[in-house]
mmCIF file of C-alpha atoms in Angstrom:
data_model
loop_
_atom_site.group_PDB
_atom_site.id
_atom_site.type_symbol
_atom_site.label_atom_id
_atom_site.label_comp_id
_atom_site.label_asym_id
_atom_site.label_seq_id
_atom_site.Cartn_x
_atom_site.Cartn_y
_atom_site.Cartn_z
ATOM 1 C CA MET A 1 -32.161 -68.027 3.157
ATOM 2 C CA LYS A 2 -31.985 -69.817 6.453
ATOM 3 C CA LYS A 3 -28.219 -69.939 6.207
ATOM 4 C CA SER A 4 -27.850 -66.184 5.759
ATOM 5 C CA LYS A 5 -30.085 -65.613 8.731
ATOM 6 C CA ILE A 6 -27.914 -67.834 10.883
ATOM 7 C CA LEU A 7 -24.784 -66.098 9.632
ATOM 8 C CA LEU A 8 -26.253 -62.712 10.442
ATOM 9 C CA GLY A 9 -27.173 -63.898 13.909
ATOM 10 C CA THR A 10 -23.581 -64.984 14.398
ATOM 11 C CA VAL A 11 -22.353 -61.574 13.275
ATOM 12 C CA VAL A 12 -24.686 -59.788 15.674
ATOM 13 C CA ILE A 13 -23.542 -61.987 18.556
ATOM 14 C CA ALA A 14 -19.933 -61.357 17.589
ATOM 15 C CA ILE A 15 -20.579 -57.620 17.638
ATOM 16 C CA ILE A 16 -22.209 -57.703 21.050
ATOM 17 C CA GLY A 17 -19.285 -59.751 22.341
ATOM 18 C CA LEU A 18 -16.671 -57.271 21.151
ATOM 19 C CA ILE A 19 -15.478 -54.002 22.549
ATOM 20 C CA THR A 20 -14.468 -52.968 19.066
ATOM 21 C CA VAL A 21 -17.386 -52.426 16.741
ATOM 22 C CA VAL A 22 -18.009 -52.685 13.060
ATOM 23 C CA ALA A 23 -16.116 -50.748 10.405
ATOM 24 C CA ALA A 24 -16.339 -48.628 8.281
ATOM 25 C CA ASP A 25 -18.626 -46.801 10.651
ATOM 26 C CA HIS A 26 -21.180 -49.578 10.969
ATOM 27 C CA ILE A 27 -22.531 -49.502 14.509
ATOM 28 C CA ASP A 28 -19.681 -47.409 15.834
ATOM 29 C CA ALA A 29 -21.002 -45.818 18.992
ATOM 30 C CA PRO A 30 -23.520 -46.702 21.702
ATOM 31 C CA ALA A 31 -25.871 -43.746 21.228
ATOM 32 C CA ALA A 32 -26.185 -44.237 17.455
ATOM 33 C CA LYS A 33 -25.910 -48.015 17.388
ATOM 34 C CA GLY A 34 -28.870 -49.789 15.872
ATOM 35 C CA THR A 35 -30.897 -46.596 15.503
ATOM 36 C CA THR A 36 -32.382 -45.170 12.301
ATOM 37 C CA ALA A 37 -29.671 -42.475 12.497
ATOM 38 C CA ASP A 38 -26.750 -44.933 12.443
ATOM 39 C CA ILE A 39 -24.391 -44.065 9.580
ATOM 40 C CA THR A 40 -22.598 -47.089 8.152
ATOM 41 C CA ASP A 41 -20.580 -45.466 5.407
ATOM 42 C CA PHE A 42 -19.757 -42.360 3.439
ATOM 43 C CA TYR A 43 -18.328 -42.041 -0.079
ATOM 44 C CA ALA A 44 -17.443 -39.089 -2.312
ATOM 45 C CA PHE A 45 -16.186 -39.653 -5.837
ATOM 46 C CA GLN A 46 -16.127 -38.235 -9.346
ATOM 47 C CA GLY A 47 -19.237 -39.116 -11.350
ATOM 48 C CA GLU A 48 -19.573 -40.859 -14.692
ATOM 49 C CA ASP A 49 -19.790 -37.274 -15.967
ATOM 50 C CA THR A 50 -16.457 -36.079 -14.569
ATOM 51 C CA SER A 51 -17.749 -32.531 -14.103
ATOM 52 C CA ASN A 52 -19.920 -33.899 -11.284
ATOM 53 C CA LEU A 53 -19.193 -35.243 -7.810
ATOM 54 C CA VAL A 54 -21.207 -38.039 -6.184
ATOM 55 C CA PHE A 55 -21.988 -38.265 -2.473
ATOM 56 C CA VAL A 56 -23.224 -41.497 -0.888
ATOM 57 C CA ALA A 57 -24.547 -41.886 2.659
ATOM 58 C CA ASN A 58 -25.459 -45.342 3.880
ATOM 59 C CA ILE A 59 -27.450 -45.921 7.052
ATOM 60 C CA GLN A 60 -28.940 -48.866 8.940
ATOM 61 C CA GLY A 61 -26.464 -51.522 7.858
ATOM 62 C CA LEU A 62 -26.371 -55.318 8.130
ATOM 63 C CA LEU A 63 -29.889 -55.713 6.757
ATOM 64 C CA ALA A 64 -30.633 -59.293 5.785
ATOM 65 C CA PRO A 65 -32.539 -59.626 2.501
ATOM 66 C CA THR A 66 -35.537 -60.817 4.508
ATOM 67 C CA ALA A 67 -35.407 -57.653 6.645
ATOM 68 C CA THR A 68 -34.831 -55.160 3.839
ATOM 69 C CA ALA A 69 -38.409 -54.632 2.630
ATOM 70 C CA ALA A 70 -39.444 -53.597 6.135
ATOM 71 C CA ALA A 71 -36.535 -51.183 6.658
ATOM 72 C CA SER A 72 -37.337 -47.521 6.127
ATOM 73 C CA PHE A 73 -35.880 -44.038 6.368
ATOM 74 C CA ASP A 74 -36.941 -42.217 9.525
ATOM 75 C CA GLU A 75 -38.890 -38.997 8.871
ATOM 76 C CA ASN A 76 -37.311 -37.468 11.989
ATOM 77 C CA VAL A 77 -33.753 -38.054 10.767
ATOM 78 C CA LEU A 78 -32.025 -35.462 8.594
ATOM 79 C CA VAL A 79 -29.015 -36.639 6.606
ATOM 80 C CA GLU A 80 -26.620 -33.769 5.987
ATOM 81 C CA PHE A 81 -23.612 -33.796 3.666
ATOM 82 C CA ASN A 82 -21.095 -31.182 4.836
ATOM 83 C CA ILE A 83 -18.696 -29.467 2.441
ATOM 84 C CA ASP A 84 -15.761 -27.321 3.566
ATOM 85 C CA THR A 85 -14.347 -25.352 0.644
ATOM 86 C CA ASN A 86 -11.651 -23.299 2.457
ATOM 87 C CA ASN A 87 -9.874 -25.968 4.506
ATOM 88 C CA ASP A 88 -10.874 -24.855 8.010
ATOM 89 C CA ASN A 89 -12.941 -28.004 8.650
ATOM 90 C CA VAL A 90 -16.078 -25.920 9.119
ATOM 91 C CA GLU A 91 -18.854 -26.539 6.601
ATOM 92 C CA ASP A 92 -19.398 -23.777 4.031
ATOM 93 C CA LEU A 93 -22.130 -25.684 2.199
ATOM 94 C CA VAL A 94 -24.570 -28.443 3.098
ATOM 95 C CA ILE A 95 -26.771 -30.792 1.099
ATOM 96 C CA GLN A 96 -29.733 -31.854 3.208
ATOM 97 C CA ALA A 97 -31.826 -34.975 2.586
ATOM 98 C CA ILE A 98 -34.953 -35.796 4.555
ATOM 99 C CA PRO A 99 -37.835 -38.202 3.859
ATOM 100 C CA ARG A 100 -41.587 -37.639 3.996
ATOM 101 C CA ASP A 101 -44.460 -39.815 2.767
ATOM 102 C CA GLY A 102 -42.362 -42.060 0.542
ATOM 103 C CA LYS A 103 -40.227 -39.309 -0.989
ATOM 104 C CA MET A 104 -36.729 -38.048 -0.192
ATOM 105 C CA TYR A 105 -36.427 -34.252 -0.361
ATOM 106 C CA PHE A 106 -33.104 -32.611 -1.215
ATOM 107 C CA PHE A 107 -32.020 -29.088 -0.243
ATOM 108 C CA GLY A 108 -28.792 -27.378 -1.311
ATOM 109 C CA PRO A 109 -25.878 -27.209 -1.855
ATOM 110 C CA VAL A 110 -26.380 -24.076 0.219
ATOM 111 C CA ALA A 111 -24.697 -22.241 3.081
ATOM 112 C CA PRO A 112 -25.988 -23.734 6.346
ATOM 113 C CA ASN A 113 -28.426 -21.685 8.433
ATOM 114 C CA SER A 114 -26.001 -22.354 11.272
ATOM 115 C CA PRO A 115 -22.893 -24.547 11.066
ATOM 116 C CA GLY A 116 -22.246 -27.174 13.709
ATOM 117 C CA LEU A 117 -24.320 -29.619 15.718
ATOM 118 C CA THR A 118 -27.752 -28.028 15.288
ATOM 119 C CA SER A 119 -29.493 -27.630 11.940
ATOM 120 C CA SER A 120 -32.702 -26.404 10.437
ATOM 121 C CA ILE A 121 -33.930 -27.173 6.941
ATOM 122 C CA ASN A 122 -33.013 -24.549 4.367
ATOM 123 C CA PHE A 123 -36.458 -24.380 2.691
ATOM 124 C CA ALA A 124 -35.395 -21.803 0.116
ATOM 125 C CA SER A 125 -32.855 -24.132 -1.432
ATOM 126 C CA LEU A 126 -35.159 -27.056 -2.212
ATOM 127 C CA GLN A 127 -33.849 -28.783 -5.345
ATOM 128 C CA SER A 128 -36.324 -31.590 -5.852
ATOM 129 C CA ASP A 129 -37.595 -34.821 -4.389
ATOM 130 C CA VAL A 130 -37.294 -38.415 -5.497
ATOM 131 C CA GLU A 131 -39.651 -41.261 -4.808
ATOM 132 C CA ILE A 132 -37.956 -43.688 -2.405
ATOM 133 C CA THR A 133 -37.259 -46.897 -4.321
ATOM 134 C CA LYS A 134 -38.962 -49.899 -2.783
ATOM 135 C CA TYR A 135 -37.154 -53.194 -2.153
ATOM 136 C CA GLY A 136 -37.185 -55.316 -5.285
ATOM 137 C CA ALA A 137 -38.125 -52.425 -7.597
ATOM 138 C CA GLU A 138 -35.999 -50.816 -10.318
ATOM 139 C CA ALA A 139 -33.965 -47.865 -9.007
ATOM 140 C CA ILE A 140 -35.923 -44.601 -9.323
ATOM 141 C CA VAL A 141 -33.643 -41.701 -10.263
ATOM 142 C CA LYS A 142 -34.627 -38.024 -10.303
ATOM 143 C CA ASN A 143 -32.788 -35.545 -12.521
ATOM 144 C CA ALA A 144 -33.344 -31.923 -11.544
ATOM 145 C CA ASN A 145 -31.280 -28.714 -11.723
ATOM 146 C CA GLY A 146 -28.242 -30.610 -13.004
ATOM 147 C CA MET A 147 -28.397 -32.949 -10.007
ATOM 148 C CA LYS A 148 -29.261 -36.640 -9.744
ATOM 149 C CA MET A 149 -30.962 -38.140 -6.698
ATOM 150 C CA PHE A 150 -31.697 -41.607 -5.361
ATOM 151 C CA ALA A 151 -32.913 -43.066 -2.067
ATOM 152 C CA GLY A 152 -33.623 -46.685 -1.200
ATOM 153 C CA PRO A 153 -32.127 -50.065 -0.344
ATOM 154 C CA ARG A 154 -28.893 -51.204 -2.014
ATOM 155 C CA ASP A 155 -26.303 -53.907 -1.551
ATOM 156 C CA ASP A 156 -23.855 -52.751 1.138
ATOM 157 C CA PRO A 157 -20.804 -51.713 -0.937
ATOM 158 C CA PHE A 158 -18.469 -52.149 2.028
ATOM 159 C CA PHE A 159 -16.279 -55.254 2.186
ATOM 160 C CA MET A 160 -14.019 -56.469 4.965
ATOM 161 C CA ASP A 161 -13.226 -59.531 7.040
ATOM 162 C CA PHE A 162 -14.542 -57.776 10.094
ATOM 163 C CA ALA A 163 -15.076 -60.949 12.106
ATOM 164 C CA ARG A 164 -11.395 -61.879 11.797
ATOM 165 C CA TYR A 165 -10.318 -58.312 12.610
ATOM 166 C CA GLY A 166 -12.341 -58.592 15.824
ATOM 167 C CA GLU A 167 -10.586 -61.839 16.720
ATOM 168 C CA ILE A 168 -7.175 -60.266 16.102
ATOM 169 C CA VAL A 169 -7.905 -57.160 18.166
ATOM 170 C CA GLY A 170 -9.462 -59.344 20.867
ATOM 171 C CA GLY A 171 -6.288 -61.416 21.088
ATOM 172 C CA ASN A 172 -7.896 -64.613 19.771
ATOM 173 C CA ALA A 173 -6.098 -64.695 16.408
ATOM 174 C CA ALA A 174 -2.620 -63.685 15.246
ATOM 175 C CA ALA A 175 -3.234 -63.113 11.551
ATOM 176 C CA PHE A 176 -5.844 -62.579 8.862
ATOM 177 C CA ASN A 177 -7.041 -65.580 6.880
ATOM 178 C CA ASN A 178 -6.175 -65.892 3.207
ATOM 179 C CA PRO A 179 -8.598 -65.718 1.539
ATOM 180 C CA GLY A 180 -10.605 -63.686 4.012
ATOM 181 C CA THR A 181 -14.369 -63.754 4.410
ATOM 182 C CA ASP A 182 -16.442 -60.669 3.644
ATOM 183 C CA THR A 183 -18.535 -60.140 6.773
ATOM 184 C CA PHE A 184 -20.890 -57.887 4.773
ATOM 185 C CA LYS A 185 -21.545 -60.328 1.955
ATOM 186 C CA GLY A 186 -25.231 -60.654 1.158
ATOM 187 C CA THR A 187 -26.305 -57.740 3.364
ATOM 188 C CA ASN A 188 -28.068 -54.507 2.417
ATOM 189 C CA VAL A 189 -28.155 -50.885 3.556
ATOM 190 C CA LEU A 190 -30.405 -47.883 3.018
ATOM 191 C CA SER A 191 -28.628 -45.508 0.647
ATOM 192 C CA ILE A 192 -28.924 -41.867 -0.284
ATOM 193 C CA VAL A 193 -27.004 -40.994 -3.452
ATOM 194 C CA VAL A 194 -26.773 -37.466 -4.819
ATOM 195 C CA GLU A 195 -24.719 -36.256 -7.781
ATOM 196 C CA VAL A 196 -23.982 -32.549 -8.059
ATOM 197 C CA PRO A 197 -22.019 -30.339 -10.480
ATOM 198 C CA LYS A 198 -18.558 -29.568 -9.098
ATOM 199 C CA SER A 199 -19.194 -25.919 -9.982
ATOM 200 C CA ARG A 200 -21.731 -25.776 -7.140
ATOM 201 C CA ILE A 201 -19.413 -27.115 -4.429
ATOM 202 C CA GLY A 202 -16.260 -25.090 -4.940
ATOM 203 C CA GLY A 203 -15.405 -25.779 -8.577
ATOM 204 C CA SER A 204 -11.769 -26.863 -8.231
ATOM 205 C CA GLY A 205 -9.108 -27.685 -5.676
ATOM 206 C CA THR A 206 -9.743 -29.880 -2.650
ATOM 207 C CA ILE A 207 -12.798 -29.953 -0.406
ATOM 208 C CA ASN A 208 -13.155 -31.570 2.991
ATOM 209 C CA THR A 209 -16.430 -33.410 3.394
ATOM 210 C CA TRP A 210 -18.265 -35.497 5.985
ATOM 211 C CA VAL A 211 -21.789 -36.727 6.605
ATOM 212 C CA GLU A 212 -24.013 -36.278 9.650
ATOM 213 C CA THR A 213 -27.352 -37.565 10.847
ATOM 214 C CA LYS A 214 -29.420 -35.171 12.910
ATOM 215 C CA VAL A 215 -32.583 -36.023 14.804
ATOM 216 C CA LYS A 216 -35.623 -33.757 15.116
ATOM 217 C CA GLN A 217 -36.040 -32.473 18.663
ATOM 218 C CA MET B 1 -32.532 -15.282 6.283
ATOM 219 C CA LYS B 2 -35.249 -14.561 8.820
ATOM 220 C CA PHE B 3 -37.325 -12.829 6.166
ATOM 221 C CA ASN B 4 -36.870 -15.822 3.871
ATOM 222 C CA PHE B 5 -37.973 -18.169 6.591
ATOM 223 C CA ILE B 6 -41.136 -16.174 7.186
ATOM 224 C CA LYS B 7 -41.773 -15.891 3.461
ATOM 225 C CA TYR B 8 -41.420 -19.605 2.828
ATOM 226 C CA THR B 9 -43.327 -20.628 5.910
ATOM 227 C CA ALA B 10 -46.116 -18.348 4.725
ATOM 228 C CA ALA B 11 -45.912 -19.889 1.261
ATOM 229 C CA ILE B 12 -46.202 -23.368 2.737
ATOM 230 C CA VAL B 13 -49.199 -22.379 4.840
ATOM 231 C CA VAL B 14 -50.935 -20.766 1.871
ATOM 232 C CA THR B 15 -50.142 -23.754 -0.344
ATOM 233 C CA SER B 16 -51.532 -26.178 2.174
ATOM 234 C CA LEU B 17 -54.688 -24.058 2.453
ATOM 235 C CA ILE B 18 -55.124 -24.145 -1.309
ATOM 236 C CA LEU B 19 -54.577 -27.882 -1.246
ATOM 237 C CA VAL B 20 -57.408 -28.485 1.169
ATOM 238 C CA GLY B 21 -60.356 -29.774 -0.797
ATOM 239 C CA CYS B 22 -58.396 -30.104 -4.045
ATOM 240 C CA SER B 23 -57.657 -33.432 -5.624
ATOM 241 C CA LYS B 24 -53.933 -33.958 -5.556
ATOM 242 C CA ASP B 25 -52.605 -33.827 -9.116
ATOM 243 C CA ASP B 26 -49.134 -35.314 -9.019
ATOM 244 C CA ASN B 27 -47.677 -33.839 -12.193
ATOM 245 C CA ASP B 28 -44.394 -32.897 -10.555
ATOM 246 C CA THR B 29 -44.203 -29.458 -12.162
ATOM 247 C CA GLN B 30 -44.447 -27.908 -8.744
ATOM 248 C CA ILE B 31 -43.017 -29.293 -5.551
ATOM 249 C CA LEU B 32 -44.950 -28.728 -2.397
ATOM 250 C CA VAL B 33 -42.641 -28.671 0.568
ATOM 251 C CA PRO B 34 -43.918 -30.575 3.571
ATOM 252 C CA ASP B 35 -43.462 -29.084 7.016
ATOM 253 C CA PHE B 36 -39.851 -29.764 7.868
ATOM 254 C CA SER B 37 -39.633 -26.941 10.399
ATOM 255 C CA GLY B 38 -37.883 -27.498 13.699
ATOM 256 C CA THR B 39 -34.466 -28.170 15.120
ATOM 257 C CA TYR B 40 -32.349 -31.183 14.235
ATOM 258 C CA MET B 41 -29.617 -32.246 16.652
ATOM 259 C CA GLN B 42 -26.539 -34.253 15.744
ATOM 260 C CA LYS B 43 -26.515 -38.009 16.399
ATOM 261 C CA ASP B 44 -23.800 -39.553 14.209
ATOM 262 C CA GLN B 45 -21.114 -38.372 11.816
ATOM 263 C CA MET B 46 -18.443 -39.848 9.609
ATOM 264 C CA GLY B 47 -15.622 -38.732 7.351
ATOM 265 C CA ARG B 48 -13.024 -41.427 6.679
ATOM 266 C CA PRO B 49 -13.852 -45.117 7.004
ATOM 267 C CA ALA B 50 -13.276 -46.925 10.308
ATOM 268 C CA VAL B 51 -11.687 -43.958 12.100
ATOM 269 C CA ASN B 52 -14.108 -43.824 15.037
ATOM 270 C CA THR B 53 -14.239 -47.628 15.093
ATOM 271 C CA VAL B 54 -10.487 -48.159 15.308
ATOM 272 C CA PHE B 55 -8.996 -45.104 17.011
ATOM 273 C CA VAL B 56 -11.612 -43.810 19.461
ATOM 274 C CA SER B 57 -11.777 -45.480 22.877
ATOM 275 C CA ALA B 58 -15.091 -47.151 23.737
ATOM 276 C CA ASP B 59 -16.118 -44.559 26.316
ATOM 277 C CA LYS B 60 -15.472 -41.634 23.932
ATOM 278 C CA LYS B 61 -17.234 -42.865 20.788
ATOM 279 C CA ASP B 62 -20.444 -40.939 21.426
ATOM 280 C CA GLU B 63 -18.541 -37.771 22.313
ATOM 281 C CA PHE B 64 -16.494 -38.054 19.114
ATOM 282 C CA ASN B 65 -19.729 -38.224 17.103
ATOM 283 C CA VAL B 66 -20.912 -34.896 18.522
ATOM 284 C CA THR B 67 -17.609 -33.005 18.301
ATOM 285 C CA VAL B 68 -17.367 -30.740 15.259
ATOM 286 C CA PRO B 69 -14.414 -31.655 13.009
ATOM 287 C CA SER B 70 -12.649 -28.327 13.623
ATOM 288 C CA GLN B 71 -12.324 -29.304 17.313
ATOM 289 C CA GLN B 72 -11.624 -33.019 16.940
ATOM 290 C CA SER B 73 -7.844 -32.856 16.661
ATOM 291 C CA ALA B 74 -7.397 -30.713 19.775
ATOM 292 C CA LYS B 75 -9.654 -33.000 21.778
ATOM 293 C CA PHE B 76 -8.730 -36.439 20.487
ATOM 294 C CA GLN B 77 -5.329 -36.516 18.732
ATOM 295 C CA SER B 78 -3.434 -37.701 21.837
ATOM 296 C CA MET B 79 -5.963 -40.503 22.371
ATOM 297 C CA PHE B 80 -5.552 -41.524 18.720
ATOM 298 C CA GLU B 81 -1.779 -41.646 19.186
ATOM 299 C CA THR B 82 -2.019 -43.771 22.356
ATOM 300 C CA ASN B 83 -4.419 -46.188 20.664
ATOM 301 C CA LEU B 84 -2.296 -46.375 17.493
ATOM 302 C CA LYS B 85 0.805 -47.324 19.529
ATOM 303 C CA ALA B 86 -1.213 -49.974 21.399
ATOM 304 C CA LEU B 87 -2.409 -51.425 18.103
ATOM 305 C CA SER B 88 0.935 -51.211 16.298
ATOM 306 C CA PRO B 89 3.793 -51.016 18.820
ATOM 307 C CA ALA B 90 6.409 -50.166 16.178
ATOM 308 C CA PHE B 91 5.009 -46.622 16.131
ATOM 309 C CA ALA B 92 6.334 -46.193 19.697
ATOM 310 C CA ASN B 93 9.906 -46.405 18.381
ATOM 311 C CA THR B 94 11.490 -43.013 17.754
ATOM 312 C CA GLY B 95 11.553 -42.189 14.071
ATOM 313 C CA ASP B 96 9.169 -44.987 13.090
ATOM 314 C CA LYS B 97 6.950 -43.947 10.195
ATOM 315 C CA ASN B 98 4.247 -45.230 7.864
ATOM 316 C CA ALA B 99 4.549 -45.339 4.088
ATOM 317 C CA LEU B 100 3.303 -41.745 3.854
ATOM 318 C CA GLY B 101 6.388 -40.706 5.853
ATOM 319 C CA GLN B 102 4.311 -39.883 8.936
ATOM 320 C CA ASP B 103 5.338 -40.725 12.485
ATOM 321 C CA ALA B 104 2.679 -41.551 15.086
ATOM 322 C CA ALA B 105 1.963 -37.894 15.880
ATOM 323 C CA ALA B 106 1.671 -36.835 12.233
ATOM 324 C CA PHE B 107 -0.443 -39.843 11.209
ATOM 325 C CA THR B 108 -2.891 -39.432 14.088
ATOM 326 C CA GLY B 109 -2.887 -35.661 13.542
ATOM 327 C CA LEU B 110 -4.263 -36.354 10.070
ATOM 328 C CA LEU B 111 -6.772 -38.980 11.206
ATOM 329 C CA ALA B 112 -8.145 -37.207 14.282
ATOM 330 C CA THR B 113 -9.882 -34.630 12.092
ATOM 331 C CA ASP B 114 -12.439 -37.026 10.648
ATOM 332 C CA VAL B 115 -13.148 -35.489 7.267
ATOM 333 C CA LEU B 116 -12.729 -36.974 3.810
ATOM 334 C CA ASN B 117 -10.440 -34.961 1.512
ATOM 335 C CA VAL B 118 -11.771 -34.883 -2.047
ATOM 336 C CA SER B 119 -10.142 -33.514 -5.175
ATOM 337 C CA LEU B 120 -12.399 -31.659 -7.622
ATOM 338 C CA ASP B 121 -9.692 -31.811 -10.299
ATOM 339 C CA GLY B 122 -9.289 -35.452 -11.216
ATOM 340 C CA LYS B 123 -9.258 -39.004 -10.003
ATOM 341 C CA THR B 124 -10.967 -39.610 -6.672
ATOM 342 C CA THR B 125 -9.497 -42.492 -4.698
ATOM 343 C CA PHE B 126 -8.531 -43.333 -1.135
ATOM 344 C CA TYR B 127 -5.223 -44.692 -2.441
ATOM 345 C CA ASP B 128 -4.327 -46.232 -5.791
ATOM 346 C CA GLY B 129 -0.539 -46.383 -5.576
ATOM 347 C CA THR B 130 -0.195 -42.859 -6.967
ATOM 348 C CA ASN B 131 -3.023 -40.679 -5.671
ATOM 349 C CA VAL B 132 -3.413 -40.452 -1.885
ATOM 350 C CA LEU B 133 -6.628 -39.351 -0.170
ATOM 351 C CA THR B 134 -8.275 -37.653 -3.149
ATOM 352 C CA GLY B 135 -11.716 -39.094 -2.339
ATOM 353 C CA ARG B 136 -13.299 -42.448 -1.704
ATOM 354 C CA ALA B 137 -14.645 -44.555 -4.548
ATOM 355 C CA LEU B 138 -16.911 -47.573 -4.057
ATOM 356 C CA ALA B 139 -14.313 -50.129 -5.147
ATOM 357 C CA ASP B 140 -11.454 -48.729 -3.032
ATOM 358 C CA ASP B 141 -10.077 -51.353 -0.651
ATOM 359 C CA VAL B 142 -10.014 -48.809 2.171
ATOM 360 C CA ILE B 143 -9.516 -51.296 4.996
ATOM 361 C CA THR B 144 -6.384 -52.777 3.467
ATOM 362 C CA VAL B 145 -5.035 -49.260 2.843
ATOM 363 C CA GLU B 146 -5.626 -48.388 6.494
ATOM 364 C CA LEU B 147 -4.152 -51.686 7.718
ATOM 365 C CA LEU B 148 -1.052 -51.039 5.576
ATOM 366 C CA LEU B 149 -0.664 -47.561 7.073
ATOM 367 C CA ILE B 150 -1.106 -48.941 10.599
ATOM 368 C CA PHE B 151 0.933 -52.179 10.364
ATOM 369 C CA GLY B 152 2.878 -52.063 7.100
ATOM 370 C CA GLY B 153 5.776 -49.861 8.179
ATOM 371 C CA GLU B 154 7.747 -47.478 5.965
ATOM 372 C CA ASP B 155 7.405 -49.518 2.782
ATOM 373 C CA PHE B 156 4.261 -51.660 3.317
ATOM 374 C CA THR B 157 6.369 -54.812 3.901
ATOM 375 C CA GLU B 158 6.105 -55.151 7.688
ATOM 376 C CA ASN B 159 3.545 -57.500 9.309
ATOM 377 C CA PRO B 160 2.123 -58.873 6.035
ATOM 378 C CA THR B 161 -0.356 -61.116 7.883
ATOM 379 C CA LEU B 162 -1.876 -58.089 9.651
ATOM 380 C CA SER B 163 -1.775 -55.523 6.858
ATOM 381 C CA ASP B 164 -4.290 -57.145 4.478
ATOM 382 C CA ASP B 165 -7.628 -58.727 5.385
ATOM 383 C CA ASN B 166 -7.601 -60.511 2.005
ATOM 384 C CA VAL B 167 -11.070 -59.276 1.072
ATOM 385 C CA SER B 168 -10.372 -57.007 -1.872
ATOM 386 C CA ALA B 169 -13.665 -56.521 -3.670
ATOM 387 C CA ASN B 170 -17.375 -56.175 -3.069
ATOM 388 C CA ASP B 171 -19.736 -59.143 -3.314
ATOM 389 C CA LYS B 172 -21.565 -57.509 -6.247
ATOM 390 C CA ASP B 173 -20.346 -55.456 -9.209
ATOM 391 C CA PHE B 174 -20.927 -51.730 -8.994
ATOM 392 C CA LEU B 175 -22.775 -49.881 -11.773
ATOM 393 C CA THR B 176 -20.996 -47.524 -14.152
ATOM 394 C CA SER B 177 -23.937 -45.108 -13.991
ATOM 395 C CA PHE B 178 -25.989 -43.446 -11.276
ATOM 396 C CA PRO B 179 -26.863 -44.639 -8.598
ATOM 397 C CA TYR B 180 -23.588 -46.629 -8.878
ATOM 398 C CA LEU B 181 -24.380 -48.946 -5.948
ATOM 399 C CA ALA B 182 -25.561 -52.465 -6.805
ATOM 400 C CA ALA B 183 -29.179 -53.520 -6.366
ATOM 401 C CA PRO B 184 -29.921 -55.093 -2.976
ATOM 402 C CA TRP B 185 -29.759 -58.830 -2.260
#
């Protein structure tokens, strides 16, 4: 316990001391860094049921186990999965996730009220809500309208010897170590996971997708 | 759209009026939508792993996060190319390419539009030796793939000590079923 705290402290110091910041997107930019809107990672993959696609957004990374119970989703932060179905890199559909009073509410997939940097919640397309899983509790999963939903703390799935990468880029090392050390070992994130039928996000072919956090004004 | 907004706002107001003085029966047959009205402004965004981290200069990272993907390439591709050549000088040599057959301009042209390409027709992986950029699965060693494309040259054999961080798996096993991510530490 004490050891992981010390390690985390070292990581934080290393981050502050570097111009380069943490991958994959962990703490990537000054304005988002360390806020409740800081995206750490984004995944999109075929589900266990291969007719579905799974989207994962992770935020607020590098949580020590001792800090995880106190971490929470911000009710003023909307997480928006963007889906471009016609290859112009403009979103044709969005899935919106936003918390309130211990639940995560999911809207869409639906055409956005307005594409781009400003969003409003598409009330008409509410799918369902899921109780946010508390630290240490069994994962709570909601099944509704052919979709699956989850929100809560998880082990950070990202792995990388980030510390060594920083030394290399900073000119203090010439090569990676073998074996390397996973900088993210033993740390948690807050995750939103949503599984949706492919038929509702374009059906076939290739989509372009990205995730955004948007803050209530 | 406007009519819908009015209709649903009205429904929410009416519902909340009905709720006043009632005991809340949480039987989940009917979802009451809280008041999520208002405007939400962009703060952070992400498509492919580590793109902003590695290729965007420190003073442009915030701007990159609030540039819509359809405008990212026009605004940032040349910066990506400059930073790629600084990171991996071989790309400055005429004709130098990565294992996808892309020179510096083509590679950064792909990366500067920070979206994740996902196939709806089969295996989803960042790179598995056969499929390229058809999604991103939890177990994909995305950093090594990116290091190989940056440092590994035309056939992944160049700069072996820079093209693999030698961390190839997560610290916990993923689940085969939803929610797929491992329980927290």
